[in-house]
CSV table of C-alpha atoms in Angstrom, one decimal:
chain,number,residue,atom,x,y,z
A,1,MET,CA,25.2,9.4,31.7
A,2,SER,CA,24.9,11.9,28.8
A,3,ASP,CA,22.4,11.7,25.9
A,4,ASN,CA,25.4,11.4,23.6
A,5,ALA,CA,26.6,8.3,25.3
A,6,LEU,CA,23.3,6.6,24.9
A,7,TYR,CA,23.0,7.7,21.3
A,8,ASP,CA,26.5,6.4,20.5
A,9,SER,CA,25.8,3.1,22.3
A,10,PHE,CA,22.5,2.6,20.5
A,11,PHE,CA,24.2,2.9,17.1
A,12,ALA,CA,27.2,0.9,18.2
A,13,LEU,CA,24.8,-1.9,19.1
A,14,HIS,CA,23.0,-1.7,15.8
A,15,HIS,CA,26.1,-1.3,13.6
A,16,GLY,CA,26.6,-4.3,11.3
A,17,LEU,CA,23.0,-5.5,11.4
A,18,PRO,CA,21.7,-6.4,8.0
A,19,ARG,CA,18.5,-4.4,8.8
A,20,GLN,CA,17.4,-1.7,11.2
A,21,GLY,CA,13.8,-2.9,11.4
A,22,PRO,CA,11.5,-5.9,10.5
A,23,GLY,CA,11.8,-6.8,6.8
A,24,SER,CA,13.1,-9.1,4.2
A,25,ASP,CA,14.0,-9.2,0.5
A,26,THR,CA,10.8,-11.1,-0.1
A,27,THR,CA,8.7,-8.4,1.5
A,28,THR,CA,10.6,-5.7,-0.5
A,29,ARG,CA,9.9,-7.5,-3.7
A,30,ARG,CA,6.2,-7.9,-2.8
A,31,LEU,CA,5.9,-4.2,-2.2
A,32,LEU,CA,7.7,-3.4,-5.4
A,33,ALA,CA,5.4,-5.6,-7.4
A,34,LEU,CA,2.4,-3.7,-6.0
A,35,ALA,CA,3.9,-0.4,-7.1
A,36,GLY,CA,3.3,-1.5,-10.7
A,37,ARG,CA,5.3,-0.6,-13.8
A,38,LEU,CA,8.2,1.8,-13.3
A,39,PRO,CA,10.0,3.9,-15.9
A,40,GLU,CA,13.0,2.3,-17.6
A,41,ARG,CA,15.4,4.2,-15.3
A,42,PRO,CA,13.3,5.0,-12.2
A,43,ARG,CA,14.3,7.7,-9.8
A,44,VAL,CA,14.0,6.2,-6.3
A,45,LEU,CA,14.4,7.9,-2.9
A,46,ASP,CA,15.0,5.6,0.0
A,47,LEU,CA,14.4,7.4,3.3
A,48,GLY,CA,15.9,6.2,6.5
A,49,CYS,CA,17.9,3.7,4.4
A,50,GLY,CA,20.1,2.4,7.2
A,51,PRO,CA,22.8,0.1,5.8
A,52,GLY,CA,20.8,0.0,2.6
A,53,ARG,CA,19.4,-3.5,2.1
A,54,SER,CA,16.4,-2.1,0.3
A,55,ALA,CA,18.4,0.5,-1.7
A,56,LEU,CA,20.7,-2.2,-3.0
A,57,LEU,CA,17.8,-4.5,-4.1
A,58,LEU,CA,15.9,-1.6,-5.7
A,59,ALA,CA,19.0,-0.5,-7.7
A,60,ALA,CA,19.9,-4.1,-8.8
A,61,GLU,CA,16.4,-5.3,-9.7
A,62,THR,CA,14.8,-2.2,-11.3
A,63,GLY,CA,17.8,-0.5,-12.8
A,64,ALA,CA,16.9,2.5,-10.6
A,65,GLU,CA,19.0,5.5,-9.7
A,66,VAL,CA,18.6,5.4,-5.9
A,67,THR,CA,19.2,8.3,-3.6
A,68,ALA,CA,19.6,6.9,-0.1
A,69,VAL,CA,19.0,9.2,2.8
A,70,ASP,CA,19.9,8.7,6.5
A,71,THR,CA,21.2,10.9,9.4
A,72,HIS,CA,23.7,8.3,10.5
A,73,GLU,CA,26.9,8.6,8.4
A,74,PRO,CA,28.3,5.2,9.3
A,75,PHE,CA,25.2,3.5,7.8
A,76,LEU,CA,25.8,5.5,4.6
A,77,ALA,CA,29.4,4.6,4.5
A,78,GLU,CA,28.5,0.9,4.9
A,79,LEU,CA,26.0,1.3,2.0
A,80,ARG,CA,28.6,2.9,-0.2
A,81,GLU,CA,30.9,0.1,0.4
A,82,SER,CA,28.3,-2.5,-0.3
A,83,ALA,CA,27.2,-0.8,-3.5
A,84,ALA,CA,30.7,-0.6,-4.7
A,85,ALA,CA,31.2,-4.4,-4.0
A,86,ARG,CA,28.1,-5.1,-6.1
A,87,GLY,CA,29.1,-2.8,-8.9
A,88,LEU,CA,26.2,-0.5,-8.0
A,89,ASP,CA,28.2,2.5,-6.9
A,90,GLY,CA,27.0,4.4,-10.1
A,91,SER,CA,23.4,3.7,-9.2
A,92,VAL,CA,23.3,4.3,-5.4
A,93,HIS,CA,24.0,7.8,-4.1
A,94,THR,CA,24.0,8.6,-0.4
A,95,LEU,CA,23.0,11.8,1.4
A,96,ARG,CA,23.1,12.6,5.0
A,97,ALA,CA,19.9,14.5,5.7
A,98,ASP,CA,16.9,14.8,7.9
A,99,MET,CA,13.9,13.1,6.3
A,100,GLY,CA,11.7,15.9,7.7
A,101,ALA,CA,13.7,18.6,5.9
A,102,LEU,CA,14.5,17.2,2.5
A,103,PRO,CA,16.3,19.4,-0.1
A,104,PHE,CA,14.8,17.9,-3.2
A,105,PRO,CA,12.5,19.9,-5.7
A,106,ASP,CA,8.9,18.8,-6.1
A,107,GLY,CA,8.3,15.9,-8.5
A,108,SER,CA,11.9,14.6,-8.2
A,109,PHE,CA,11.2,10.9,-7.8
A,110,ASP,CA,9.1,8.1,-9.3
A,111,LEU,CA,9.2,6.0,-6.2
A,112,VAL,CA,9.7,7.1,-2.6
A,113,TRP,CA,10.6,4.2,-0.3
A,114,ALA,CA,10.7,4.0,3.5
A,115,GLU,CA,11.0,0.7,5.2
A,116,SER,CA,10.9,0.7,9.0
A,117,SER,CA,11.6,4.4,9.2
A,118,VAL,CA,8.4,6.4,8.9
A,119,PHE,CA,8.0,6.4,12.7
A,120,VAL,CA,10.7,9.1,12.8
A,121,LEU,CA,8.1,11.6,11.4
A,122,GLY,CA,4.9,9.7,12.0
A,123,PHE,CA,2.6,8.2,9.3
A,124,ASP,CA,0.4,11.2,8.8
A,125,ARG,CA,3.2,13.7,8.6
A,126,ALA,CA,5.1,11.6,6.1
A,127,LEU,CA,2.1,11.3,3.9
A,128,ALA,CA,1.7,15.1,3.9
A,129,GLU,CA,5.3,16.1,3.4
A,130,TRP,CA,6.6,13.4,1.0
A,131,ARG,CA,3.7,13.6,-1.5
A,132,ARG,CA,5.3,16.7,-3.2
A,133,LEU,CA,8.4,14.6,-4.0
A,134,LEU,CA,6.5,12.3,-6.3
A,135,ALA,CA,6.5,12.8,-10.0
A,136,PRO,CA,3.0,12.4,-11.7
A,137,GLY,CA,2.1,8.7,-11.4
A,138,GLY,CA,4.7,8.2,-8.7
A,139,THR,CA,4.3,5.8,-5.8
A,140,LEU,CA,5.0,6.0,-2.0
A,141,VAL,CA,5.9,2.8,-0.2
A,142,LEU,CA,6.0,2.7,3.6
A,143,THR,CA,6.2,0.0,6.2
A,144,GLU,CA,4.8,0.8,9.6
A,145,CYS,CA,4.1,-0.9,13.0
A,146,VAL,CA,0.4,-1.7,13.4
A,147,TRP,CA,-2.1,-3.2,15.8
A,148,THR,CA,-3.1,-6.6,14.5
A,149,THR,CA,-6.1,-6.9,16.9
A,150,GLY,CA,-8.9,-4.6,17.9
A,151,GLU,CA,-8.2,-5.4,21.6
A,152,PRO,CA,-4.5,-5.4,22.3
A,153,GLY,CA,-3.4,-6.6,25.7
A,154,PRO,CA,-2.4,-4.2,28.5
A,155,ALA,CA,1.4,-4.9,28.2
A,156,ALA,CA,1.6,-4.2,24.5
A,157,ARG,CA,-0.7,-1.2,24.8
A,158,ALA,CA,1.3,0.3,27.7
A,159,PHE,CA,4.6,-0.1,25.7
A,160,TRP,CA,3.3,1.5,22.5
A,161,GLU,CA,1.4,4.3,24.2
A,162,GLU,CA,4.7,5.3,25.7
A,163,HIS,CA,6.7,5.0,22.5
A,164,TYR,CA,4.5,5.5,19.4
A,165,THR,CA,0.9,5.7,18.4
A,166,LEU,CA,-0.2,2.6,16.5
A,167,ARG,CA,-3.3,2.1,14.3
A,168,THR,CA,-4.6,-1.0,12.5
A,169,ILE,CA,-3.9,-1.6,8.8
A,170,ALA,CA,-7.4,-0.4,8.1
A,171,GLY,CA,-6.8,2.7,10.2
A,172,ASN,CA,-3.7,3.6,8.3
A,173,ALA,CA,-5.4,2.9,4.9
A,174,ALA,CA,-8.2,5.2,5.9
A,175,ALA,CA,-5.7,7.9,6.9
A,176,ALA,CA,-4.0,7.5,3.5
A,177,VAL,CA,-7.2,7.8,1.6
A,178,GLY,CA,-8.2,10.8,3.7
A,179,ALA,CA,-4.8,12.4,2.8
A,180,GLY,CA,-5.5,12.1,-0.9
A,181,TYR,CA,-3.9,8.8,-1.8
A,182,HIS,CA,-5.2,5.6,-3.4
A,183,VAL,CA,-4.1,2.4,-1.7
A,184,LEU,CA,-2.6,0.1,-4.3
A,185,GLY,CA,-2.0,-2.6,-1.7
A,186,THR,CA,-1.1,-3.6,1.8
A,187,VAL,CA,1.2,-6.3,2.9
A,188,PRO,CA,1.0,-7.8,6.4
A,189,GLN,CA,4.6,-8.8,7.2
A,190,PRO,CA,5.3,-12.4,8.4
A,191,GLU,CA,7.0,-13.3,11.7
A,192,SER,CA,10.1,-14.2,9.7
A,193,ASP,CA,10.6,-10.5,8.9
A,194,TRP,CA,10.9,-9.8,12.7
A,195,ASP,CA,13.4,-12.6,13.0
A,196,GLU,CA,15.6,-11.0,10.3
A,197,TYR,CA,15.9,-8.0,12.6
A,198,TYR,CA,15.7,-9.4,16.2
A,199,VAL,CA,17.8,-12.5,15.9
A,200,PRO,CA,21.0,-10.6,14.8
A,201,LEU,CA,20.1,-7.8,17.3
A,202,ALA,CA,19.8,-10.3,20.2
A,203,ALA,CA,23.3,-11.7,19.2
A,204,HIS,CA,24.7,-8.2,19.3
A,205,ALA,CA,23.1,-7.5,22.7
A,206,GLU,CA,24.6,-10.7,24.1
A,207,ALA,CA,28.1,-9.8,22.9
A,208,ALA,CA,28.0,-6.1,23.9
A,209,ASP,CA,30.3,-4.6,26.4
A,210,THR,CA,27.9,-3.2,29.0
A,211,THR,CA,30.7,-1.3,30.8
A,212,VAL,CA,30.8,1.2,28.0
A,213,PRO,CA,28.8,4.3,29.0
A,214,GLY,CA,25.2,4.0,27.7
A,215,MET,CA,25.6,0.4,26.4
A,216,ALA,CA,23.8,-1.2,29.4
A,217,GLU,CA,20.8,1.0,28.7
A,218,ALA,CA,20.9,0.3,24.9
A,219,VAL,CA,21.0,-3.4,25.5
A,220,ALA,CA,18.2,-3.3,28.1
A,221,GLY,CA,16.0,-1.4,25.6
A,222,ALA,CA,16.7,-3.9,22.8
A,223,ARG,CA,16.0,-6.9,25.1
A,224,THR,CA,12.7,-5.2,26.3
A,225,GLU,CA,11.6,-4.9,22.7
A,226,ILE,CA,12.5,-8.5,21.9
A,227,ALA,CA,10.8,-9.9,25.0
A,228,LEU,CA,7.6,-7.9,24.2
A,229,ARG,CA,7.5,-9.3,20.7
A,230,ARG,CA,8.0,-12.8,22.0
A,231,GLU,CA,5.3,-12.6,24.6
A,232,HIS,CA,2.8,-10.3,23.0
A,233,GLY,CA,3.5,-10.4,19.3
A,234,THR,CA,0.0,-11.4,18.4
A,235,ASP,CA,-1.1,-7.9,19.4
A,236,TYR,CA,1.0,-6.0,16.9
A,237,GLY,CA,3.0,-6.4,13.7
A,238,TYR,CA,4.5,-4.6,10.7
A,239,ALA,CA,2.8,-4.0,7.5
A,240,GLY,CA,3.6,-2.4,4.1
A,241,PHE,CA,1.5,0.3,2.4
A,242,VAL,CA,1.8,1.0,-1.3
A,243,LEU,CA,0.2,4.4,-2.1
A,244,ARG,CA,-0.3,6.7,-5.0
A,245,PRO,CA,-1.6,10.3,-5.0
A,246,ALA,CA,-5.1,10.6,-6.5
A,247,ASP,CA,-5.4,12.2,-9.9
A,248,PRO,CA,-6.2,15.8,-9.1
A,249,ARG,CA,-8.1,16.3,-12.4
A,250,TRP,CA,-11.1,14.2,-11.2
A,251,ARG,CA,-13.3,14.7,-8.1
A,252,VAL,CA,-14.4,11.2,-7.1
A,253,ARG,CA,-17.2,10.6,-4.6
A,254,GLU,CA,-19.9,8.2,-3.6
A,255,GLU,CA,-23.0,8.4,-5.8
A,256,SER,CA,-26.0,10.4,-4.4
A,257,PRO,CA,-29.6,9.5,-5.1
A,258,GLU,CA,-29.8,12.6,-7.4
A,259,ASP,CA,-27.1,11.1,-9.6
A,260,ALA,CA,-29.2,8.2,-10.8
A,261,PRO,CA,-30.4,9.8,-14.1
A,262,ALA,CA,-26.9,11.0,-15.0
A,263,VAL,CA,-25.3,7.7,-14.1
A,264,ARG,CA,-27.8,6.0,-16.4
A,265,ARG,CA,-26.8,8.3,-19.2
A,266,VAL,CA,-23.1,7.6,-18.7
A,267,VAL,CA,-23.6,3.8,-18.5
A,268,SER,CA,-25.9,3.6,-21.5
A,269,THR,CA,-23.6,5.8,-23.7
A,270,ALA,CA,-20.4,4.1,-22.5
A,271,PHE,CA,-21.7,0.7,-23.7
A,272,GLY,CA,-23.4,2.1,-26.7
A,273,SER,CA,-23.0,5.6,-28.1
A,274,VAL,CA,-24.6,9.0,-27.7
A,275,ALA,CA,-26.6,8.3,-30.8
A,276,GLU,CA,-27.5,4.8,-29.9
A,277,PRO,CA,-27.3,4.2,-26.1
A,278,SER,CA,-27.3,0.6,-24.8
A,279,GLU,CA,-29.9,0.1,-22.1
A,280,THR,CA,-28.8,-3.4,-21.1
A,281,GLU,CA,-26.0,-2.2,-18.7
A,282,ALA,CA,-28.0,0.8,-17.6
A,283,ASP,CA,-30.9,-1.6,-16.6
A,284,LEU,CA,-28.4,-3.8,-14.8
A,285,VAL,CA,-27.3,-0.9,-12.6
A,286,ASP,CA,-31.0,0.0,-11.8
A,287,ASN,CA,-31.9,-3.6,-11.0
A,288,LEU,CA,-28.9,-4.0,-8.7
A,289,ARG,CA,-30.0,-0.9,-6.8
A,290,LEU,CA,-33.3,-2.7,-6.1
A,291,ASP,CA,-31.6,-5.9,-4.9
A,292,ALA,CA,-31.0,-5.6,-1.2
A,293,ASP,CA,-28.9,-8.8,-1.2
A,294,ALA,CA,-26.6,-7.4,-3.9
A,295,TRP,CA,-26.4,-3.7,-3.3
A,296,LEU,CA,-23.5,-2.5,-1.0
A,297,PRO,CA,-24.2,1.0,0.3
A,298,GLY,CA,-21.3,3.3,-0.4
A,299,LEU,CA,-19.8,1.3,-3.3
A,300,SER,CA,-21.3,3.1,-6.2
A,301,TYR,CA,-18.9,5.8,-7.2
A,302,VAL,CA,-18.7,8.6,-9.7
A,303,ALA,CA,-16.0,10.8,-11.1
A,304,GLU,CA,-16.9,14.4,-11.9
A,305,ALA,CA,-15.5,16.4,-14.8
A,306,PRO,CA,-14.2,19.9,-14.1
A,307,ASP,CA,-17.6,21.3,-15.1
A,308,GLY,CA,-19.3,19.1,-12.4
A,309,THR,CA,-20.9,16.7,-14.8
A,310,ILE,CA,-20.5,12.9,-14.2
A,311,ALA,CA,-17.7,11.6,-16.4
A,312,ALA,CA,-17.4,8.0,-15.1
A,313,HIS,CA,-19.1,5.5,-12.8
A,314,ALA,CA,-18.0,2.3,-11.1
A,315,LEU,CA,-20.1,-0.1,-9.1
A,316,ILE,CA,-19.2,-2.9,-6.7
A,317,THR,CA,-22.0,-5.3,-5.5
A,318,ARG,CA,-22.2,-8.5,-3.5
A,319,CYS,CA,-21.3,-11.8,-5.1
A,320,ARG,CA,-20.3,-15.1,-3.6
A,321,VAL,CA,-17.3,-17.4,-4.0
A,322,GLY,CA,-17.7,-20.9,-2.8
A,323,GLY,CA,-20.6,-19.7,-0.7
A,324,ALA,CA,-18.5,-17.0,1.0
A,325,PRO,CA,-19.3,-13.3,0.5
A,326,ALA,CA,-17.1,-11.4,-2.0
A,327,ALA,CA,-17.5,-8.4,-4.2
A,328,ALA,CA,-18.0,-7.9,-7.9
A,329,LEU,CA,-16.7,-4.8,-9.8
A,330,ALA,CA,-19.2,-4.2,-12.7
A,331,PRO,CA,-20.0,-2.3,-14.6
A,332,VAL,CA,-17.4,0.4,-15.1
A,333,SER,CA,-18.5,3.1,-17.4
A,334,VAL,CA,-16.9,6.2,-18.9
A,335,ALA,CA,-18.8,8.8,-20.9
A,336,PRO,CA,-17.6,8.7,-24.5
A,337,GLU,CA,-16.2,12.3,-24.4
A,338,HIS,CA,-14.1,11.4,-21.3
A,339,GLN,CA,-12.8,8.0,-22.4
A,340,ARG,CA,-9.0,7.5,-22.4
A,341,THR,CA,-8.5,10.6,-20.1
A,342,GLY,CA,-8.0,8.9,-16.8
A,343,ALA,CA,-11.5,9.2,-15.5
A,344,GLY,CA,-12.1,5.5,-15.5
A,345,GLN,CA,-8.9,4.8,-13.6
A,346,ALA,CA,-9.8,7.5,-11.1
A,347,VAL,CA,-13.2,6.1,-10.3
A,348,VAL,CA,-12.1,2.5,-10.2
A,349,ARG,CA,-9.3,3.3,-7.7
A,350,ALA,CA,-11.8,5.3,-5.6
A,351,VAL,CA,-14.4,2.5,-5.4
A,352,LEU,CA,-11.7,0.0,-4.6
A,353,ASP,CA,-10.5,2.2,-1.8
A,354,ALA,CA,-14.0,2.4,-0.5
A,355,ALA,CA,-14.3,-1.4,-0.6
A,356,ARG,CA,-11.0,-1.8,1.2
A,357,LEU,CA,-12.1,0.6,4.0
A,358,ARG,CA,-15.5,-1.1,4.2
A,359,GLY,CA,-13.6,-4.3,5.0
A,360,GLU,CA,-14.3,-6.2,1.8
A,361,PRO,CA,-11.6,-8.9,1.4
A,362,LEU,CA,-11.9,-9.8,-2.2
A,363,VAL,CA,-13.1,-8.2,-5.5
A,364,LEU,CA,-13.7,-10.0,-8.8
A,365,VAL,CA,-14.0,-8.5,-12.2
A,366,LEU,CA,-14.7,-9.9,-15.7
A,367,GLY,CA,-12.9,-7.5,-18.0
A,368,HIS,CA,-10.0,-6.7,-20.3
A,369,PRO,CA,-6.9,-8.5,-19.2
A,370,GLU,CA,-4.7,-5.6,-20.4
A,371,TYR,CA,-6.6,-3.0,-18.3
A,372,TYR,CA,-7.4,-4.3,-14.9
A,373,PRO,CA,-4.0,-5.7,-13.9
A,374,ARG,CA,-2.9,-2.0,-13.4
A,375,PHE,CA,-5.2,-2.0,-10.3
A,376,GLY,CA,-3.6,-5.2,-9.0
A,377,PHE,CA,-6.0,-7.8,-10.4
A,378,VAL,CA,-4.6,-11.2,-11.3
A,379,ARG,CA,-6.3,-14.3,-12.8
A,380,ALA,CA,-8.9,-15.5,-10.5
A,381,SER,CA,-7.8,-19.1,-11.2
A,382,GLU,CA,-4.6,-18.3,-9.2
A,383,TYR,CA,-6.9,-18.4,-6.1
A,384,ALA,CA,-8.9,-21.5,-7.5
A,385,ILE,CA,-11.9,-19.2,-8.3
A,386,LYS,CA,-13.9,-19.9,-11.4
A,387,PRO,CA,-17.2,-18.5,-12.7
A,388,GLY,CA,-20.2,-20.7,-13.3
A,389,PHE,CA,-20.1,-20.0,-17.0
A,390,GLU,CA,-17.5,-20.2,-19.8
A,391,VAL,CA,-15.1,-17.3,-20.0
A,392,PRO,CA,-11.4,-17.0,-21.0
A,393,ASP,CA,-9.2,-17.6,-18.0
A,394,GLU,CA,-7.3,-14.4,-18.4
A,395,ALA,CA,-10.5,-12.3,-18.4
A,396,MET,CA,-11.8,-13.4,-15.0
A,397,MET,CA,-9.7,-11.6,-12.4
A,398,ALA,CA,-9.4,-11.2,-8.7
A,399,LEU,CA,-8.0,-8.6,-6.3
A,400,VAL,CA,-7.3,-9.5,-2.7
A,401,LEU,CA,-7.9,-6.4,-0.5
A,402,ASP,CA,-7.2,-8.0,2.8
A,403,GLY,CA,-4.2,-10.4,2.8
A,404,SER,CA,-4.5,-11.3,6.5
A,405,ALA,CA,-6.6,-14.3,5.8
A,406,PRO,CA,-6.7,-16.8,2.8
A,407,ALA,CA,-9.0,-15.8,-0.1
A,408,PRO,CA,-12.1,-17.9,-0.5
A,409,SER,CA,-12.0,-20.4,-3.4
A,410,GLY,CA,-14.7,-22.1,-5.5
A,411,THR,CA,-17.4,-21.1,-7.9
A,412,LEU,CA,-18.2,-17.4,-8.4
A,413,VAL,CA,-21.9,-16.7,-8.3
A,414,TYR,CA,-23.1,-13.2,-9.5
A,415,PRO,CA,-26.3,-11.5,-8.3
A,416,ALA,CA,-29.4,-12.6,-10.2
A,417,ALA,CA,-29.5,-9.3,-12.1
A,418,PHE,CA,-26.5,-10.3,-14.1
A,419,GLY,CA,-28.4,-13.2,-15.6
A,420,VAL,CA,-25.5,-15.6,-15.6
């Protein structure tokens, strides 16, 4: 049997499937929401688009101009037909191309999207090569197969070691941060996303003509995958990653002991002024450093200005929600001369990344309701979390960093240094 026969049979088996990997419209919408506000007519690149379920949704619901790329021309033809049927043929443009050799100039897209296709290049290579395609403030959205346990069983491990290297969600998040991205959010995909792929695929396998050269092998491969998922699906899953390149203007890093005086100056002048610094918030930071129950090593971050001085500071410390450990973002401080320059956003995103990689599941903030939602915060009351003091509902916000388990609920208790 030739390689061409197996290739042709594989695509014949997959032709007409609504999806070419685990996913759903619900998951696409969740990922899109995490990407944040888009331009009025966003430029979207959908890589490994298959028959284009995501491309169609993105075009219809964001008003985007979508460039959909795949190497398999029949998928692109199917997408063009579907787009025309929905009146989206002016918004969805197809291109047969290799996602590893894309012809687009740097900065061409506001959103680069790849559901169930990044394995073609590998997660790390995709991060490195696709970053240049993003316009300033652009977002990269990927879904990827991941381990969902630290100790996968031998059958699942043997299968994936032969086919593709998996990491956990935390492992991929760490790789993204190491590659110069901020993690805006991760979405563990539900079992129903696998059903949307495997149920139709199983039906195609059942109806396939295995006398066609290569088809018996294609069907056997599909059935092996489906059986592995059925028997060992608790070991692995799919997850979405919403990523944004870090702002290159600011070097962000963990605070060092030598930074304490400079941090105090930034905090005091941010909450007061250069002429009249406020010592209240600066004292709060110093007192939190002395509280072993509150201080979380590695979660005090600074942003450096181009001249090496500290432009901004953000701190996350231990709090409790309904008796369960959580994390509090406070204070966030930007030196007066660097306010409204992006330094604050840079340091907040960096400390949130650090909290995510540390394994913190939940971060709370009491702050401006028009500022913190850009980082993914929503009203804490949506999770049945409330502070033990009176505060406007919209000002008390929560950000779930680990969606694999329910967020704790109940009364929020700050460290004693906050005095509330």
